[in-house]
Short mmCIF file of C-alpha atoms in Angstrom, two decimals:
data_model
loop_
_atom_site.label_atom_id
_atom_site.label_comp_id
_atom_site.label_asym_id
_atom_site.label_seq_id
_atom_site.Cartn_x
_atom_site.Cartn_y
_atom_site.Cartn_z
CA MET A 1 0.01 -0.09 -0.05
CA PRO A 2 1.54 3.30 -1.01
CA TYR A 3 2.44 5.42 1.96
CA LEU A 4 0.89 8.66 0.45
CA ASP A 5 -2.36 6.88 0.06
CA ALA A 6 -2.13 5.63 3.66
CA CYS A 7 -1.47 9.09 4.91
CA GLU A 8 -4.48 10.44 2.96
CA TRP A 9 -6.86 7.84 4.45
CA LEU A 10 -5.46 8.36 7.90
CA LYS A 11 -5.93 12.13 7.63
CA ARG A 12 -9.55 11.51 6.49
CA ARG A 13 -10.29 9.20 9.35
CA LEU A 14 -8.76 11.38 12.10
CA ASP A 15 -10.68 14.46 10.71
CA GLU A 16 -10.39 17.30 13.27
CA GLN A 17 -8.00 15.29 15.42
CA TRP A 18 -5.40 15.18 12.54
CA SER A 19 -3.40 18.07 13.81
CA GLN A 20 -3.47 16.79 17.47
CA GLN A 21 -1.98 13.53 16.21
CA LEU A 22 0.71 15.16 14.25
CA ARG A 23 1.81 17.18 17.31
CA ALA A 24 1.71 14.06 19.48
CA SER A 25 3.98 12.29 16.90
CA PHE A 26 6.50 15.11 16.02
CA LEU A 27 6.35 17.58 18.82
CA ALA A 28 5.23 16.10 22.15
CA PRO A 29 7.99 13.46 22.50
CA LYS A 30 10.56 16.47 23.03
CA TYR A 31 13.10 14.63 20.72
CA GLN A 32 16.71 15.63 21.59
CA PRO A 33 19.54 16.07 18.90
CA ALA A 34 21.95 13.21 18.46
CA GLU A 35 25.59 13.11 17.62
CA ILE A 36 24.80 13.07 13.96
CA HIS A 37 22.99 16.33 14.18
CA GLU A 38 26.17 17.99 15.53
CA PHE A 39 28.28 16.65 12.67
CA LEU A 40 25.70 17.84 10.21
CA TYR A 41 25.93 21.21 11.74
CA GLN A 42 29.75 21.21 11.68
CA LEU A 43 29.75 20.56 7.93
CA ASP A 44 28.61 24.22 7.83
CA THR A 45 26.81 23.86 4.50
CA ARG A 46 25.12 27.16 3.46
CA ILE A 47 21.76 25.46 2.63
CA VAL A 48 20.31 22.42 4.22
CA LEU A 49 17.22 21.10 2.65
CA THR A 50 15.01 18.67 4.78
CA PRO A 51 11.73 16.84 4.09
CA ASN A 52 11.41 16.35 7.94
CA PHE A 53 8.61 18.01 9.80
CA ASP A 54 10.12 17.76 13.33
CA ARG A 55 12.36 20.63 14.65
CA ILE A 56 15.32 18.43 15.99
CA TYR A 57 18.00 19.80 13.63
CA ASP A 58 16.37 23.19 13.31
CA ASN A 59 16.48 23.82 17.04
CA HIS A 60 20.10 22.34 17.34
CA ALA A 61 21.39 24.49 14.45
CA THR A 62 19.65 27.75 15.40
CA GLY A 63 20.81 27.26 18.86
CA GLN A 64 24.47 26.59 18.02
CA SER A 65 24.68 29.41 15.56
CA HIS A 66 22.94 31.90 18.13
CA GLY A 67 20.07 32.38 15.77
CA THR A 68 22.15 33.18 12.66
CA ILE A 69 20.85 30.14 10.67
CA LEU A 70 17.38 30.94 9.42
CA VAL A 71 14.57 28.39 8.98
CA LYS A 72 12.33 28.87 6.05
CA LYS A 73 9.32 26.81 4.81
CA TYR A 74 8.36 25.93 1.21
CA SER A 75 5.51 28.35 1.43
CA ASP A 76 7.54 31.45 2.46
CA GLN A 77 7.81 34.03 -0.26
CA ASP A 78 11.20 35.50 0.70
CA ILE A 79 13.52 32.47 0.31
CA VAL A 80 15.28 33.77 -2.65
CA GLU A 81 16.19 37.02 -1.00
CA TYR A 82 17.94 35.14 1.70
CA ILE A 83 19.81 32.71 -0.71
CA ARG A 84 21.13 35.75 -2.74
CA ARG A 85 22.25 37.51 0.37
CA GLY A 86 24.36 34.49 1.31
CA ASP A 87 22.48 33.67 4.54
CA ARG A 88 22.69 30.10 5.91
CA LEU A 89 19.28 28.45 5.60
CA ILE A 90 17.36 25.43 6.54
CA LEU A 91 14.65 24.84 3.92
CA LYS A 92 11.66 22.86 5.13
CA ALA A 93 10.54 21.24 1.86
CA HIS A 94 7.44 19.69 3.28
CA GLY A 95 6.63 22.24 5.98
CA SER A 96 6.96 22.17 9.66
CA ILE A 97 5.10 20.75 12.81
CA ASP A 98 4.79 24.45 13.74
CA ASP A 99 2.06 24.79 11.04
CA PRO A 100 0.41 21.37 10.78
CA HIS A 101 -2.07 22.56 8.26
CA ARG A 102 0.65 23.37 5.70
CA MET A 103 2.57 20.22 6.10
CA ILE A 104 2.94 18.14 2.88
CA PHE A 105 1.92 14.67 4.09
CA THR A 106 -0.70 13.25 1.79
CA ARG A 107 -1.00 12.57 -1.89
CA ASN A 108 -3.46 15.44 -2.38
CA GLN A 109 -1.02 17.79 -0.53
CA TYR A 110 1.79 16.88 -2.71
CA ALA A 111 -0.25 17.55 -5.82
CA THR A 112 -1.56 20.87 -4.55
CA ALA A 113 1.94 22.11 -3.28
CA ARG A 114 3.46 21.51 -6.80
CA THR A 115 0.85 23.76 -8.35
CA GLU A 116 0.39 26.46 -5.71
CA HIS A 117 4.18 26.73 -4.82
CA ALA A 118 5.58 26.04 -8.26
CA SER A 119 8.21 28.83 -7.69
CA PHE A 120 9.60 26.88 -4.76
CA TYR A 121 10.20 23.68 -6.96
CA ARG A 122 11.72 25.94 -9.59
CA LEU A 123 14.11 27.16 -6.98
CA LEU A 124 14.92 23.52 -5.79
CA ASP A 125 15.56 22.67 -9.46
CA SER A 126 18.16 25.48 -9.71
CA LEU A 127 19.90 24.46 -6.62
CA ILE A 128 20.15 20.93 -7.83
CA MET A 129 21.27 21.99 -11.26
CA THR A 130 24.09 24.12 -9.93
CA ASN A 131 25.25 22.44 -6.79
CA THR A 132 26.44 19.02 -5.66
CA VAL A 133 23.80 17.74 -3.35
CA LEU A 134 24.64 15.14 -0.36
CA MET A 135 21.62 13.30 0.91
CA ILE A 136 21.69 11.91 4.32
CA GLY A 137 18.83 9.84 5.91
CA VAL A 138 16.53 10.22 2.99
CA GLY A 139 15.21 7.63 0.36
CA LEU A 140 14.48 7.37 -3.27
CA ASP A 141 10.76 7.38 -2.82
CA ASP A 142 9.83 10.94 -2.25
CA PRO A 143 7.86 11.90 -5.42
CA ASP A 144 8.99 15.52 -5.37
CA PHE A 145 12.59 14.87 -5.10
CA ARG A 146 12.58 12.03 -7.38
CA LEU A 147 10.91 14.07 -10.14
CA LEU A 148 13.45 16.93 -9.64
CA PHE A 149 16.38 14.69 -9.98
CA GLU A 150 15.02 12.88 -12.91
CA ASP A 151 14.34 16.07 -14.73
CA ASN A 152 17.80 17.31 -14.11
CA ARG A 153 19.45 14.13 -15.25
CA ALA A 154 17.49 14.02 -18.40
CA ARG A 155 18.58 17.57 -19.24
CA PHE A 156 22.18 17.31 -18.22
CA GLN A 157 23.33 13.73 -18.61
CA ALA A 158 26.95 14.72 -18.53
CA ALA A 159 26.72 16.47 -15.14
CA LEU A 160 28.76 15.30 -12.24
CA PRO A 161 26.71 13.00 -9.79
CA HIS A 162 24.91 13.96 -6.52
CA TYR A 163 25.44 11.53 -3.59
CA MET A 164 23.09 9.70 -1.31
CA THR A 165 24.03 7.54 1.84
CA PHE A 166 22.47 4.14 1.80
CA GLY A 167 22.06 1.94 4.81
CA GLY A 168 22.61 -1.64 3.70
CA THR A 169 23.84 -3.24 0.41
CA PRO A 170 21.81 -2.02 -2.67
CA ASN A 171 21.53 -4.38 -5.46
CA LEU A 172 23.24 -3.65 -8.73
CA ASP A 173 20.12 -2.75 -10.48
CA LEU A 174 19.15 -0.05 -7.95
CA VAL A 175 22.72 1.42 -8.06
CA GLN A 176 22.55 1.61 -11.79
CA THR A 177 18.95 2.99 -11.88
CA ALA A 178 19.82 5.71 -9.31
CA ARG A 179 22.86 6.80 -11.29
CA GLU A 180 21.39 6.56 -14.75
CA THR A 181 17.86 8.03 -14.19
CA MET A 182 18.63 10.56 -11.30
CA GLY A 183 22.32 11.20 -11.44
CA ILE A 184 22.62 9.93 -7.78
CA LYS A 185 25.61 7.91 -6.76
CA LEU A 186 24.71 5.72 -3.71
CA LEU A 187 27.07 5.54 -0.77
CA PRO A 188 26.43 2.27 1.03
CA TYR A 189 27.22 1.77 4.61
CA SER A 190 26.31 -0.83 7.38
CA PRO A 191 23.38 0.27 9.35
CA ARG A 192 24.29 -2.04 12.21
CA ASP A 193 24.70 -0.50 15.84
CA ASN A 194 22.27 2.31 15.19
CA HIS A 195 24.05 3.54 12.07
CA THR A 196 27.40 3.99 13.73
CA ALA A 197 29.18 3.66 10.38
CA LEU A 198 27.31 6.71 9.05
CA VAL A 199 28.14 8.80 12.10
CA THR A 200 31.83 7.82 11.90
CA SER A 201 31.85 8.75 8.17
CA LEU A 202 30.32 12.07 8.85
CA LYS A 203 32.93 12.81 11.42
CA SER A 204 35.59 12.01 8.95
CA LEU A 205 33.95 14.36 6.39
CA VAL A 206 33.89 17.22 8.94
CA ASP A 207 37.56 16.78 9.59
CA LYS A 208 38.36 16.88 5.73
CA VAL A 209 36.15 19.83 5.17
CA SER A 210 37.88 21.65 8.05
CA ASP A 211 41.23 20.90 6.52
CA GLU A 212 40.22 22.16 3.22
CA ARG A 213 38.89 25.32 4.58
CA THR A 214 42.10 25.86 6.41
CA ALA A 215 44.08 25.24 3.22
CA LEU A 216 41.79 27.97 1.30
CA THR A 217 42.61 30.53 3.86
CA ARG A 218 46.25 30.05 2.96
CA THR A 219 45.92 30.01 -0.85
CA MET A 220 42.90 32.49 -1.14
CA ASP A 221 41.88 30.35 -4.05
CA TRP A 222 38.25 30.72 -3.74
#
């Protein structure tokens, strides 16, 4: 059973209790950041795009940055202004638990958002076209992201790949499909011990990014 259909039916069944259920699932548990959130923050990427509704990383990053990292939702009209100013942003591609009624959760909400907020998807398309994207903790099934990467791959087949971490050992067909149809290179790791290998790899990446930034300050070769 497709997840989007299941969400659609669940929302219909819960009716006026839908928002309450969302808050109980994503807000009330008072989730705390984990070590992986700190390493993601230390990568210091200018734009973090997340499909997550919760505020775990948002709260951690804004707290660590003393509020200099801004959180913007897909429905905000001023995102481009902050991107062009060079601000550091967290883009909530599917909305936030702060505003349950604007969360993109069901098949109908996905379809509506693509029409009513087409400018946001054009922005994502531009970011994917002009940047290398590293995807962590997401899958290949999100219909919006899949369509964006497929379109970019079809238009720019010679472009360098994007990268996606993958817990487990993907079969060869999946590896080839991701690369050929979406321009995504899978980075497999063992998900054992609560994804310890992923956390260790991110720490190593943080160290390498730090070394490269130090080198840039010496060479001034921006």
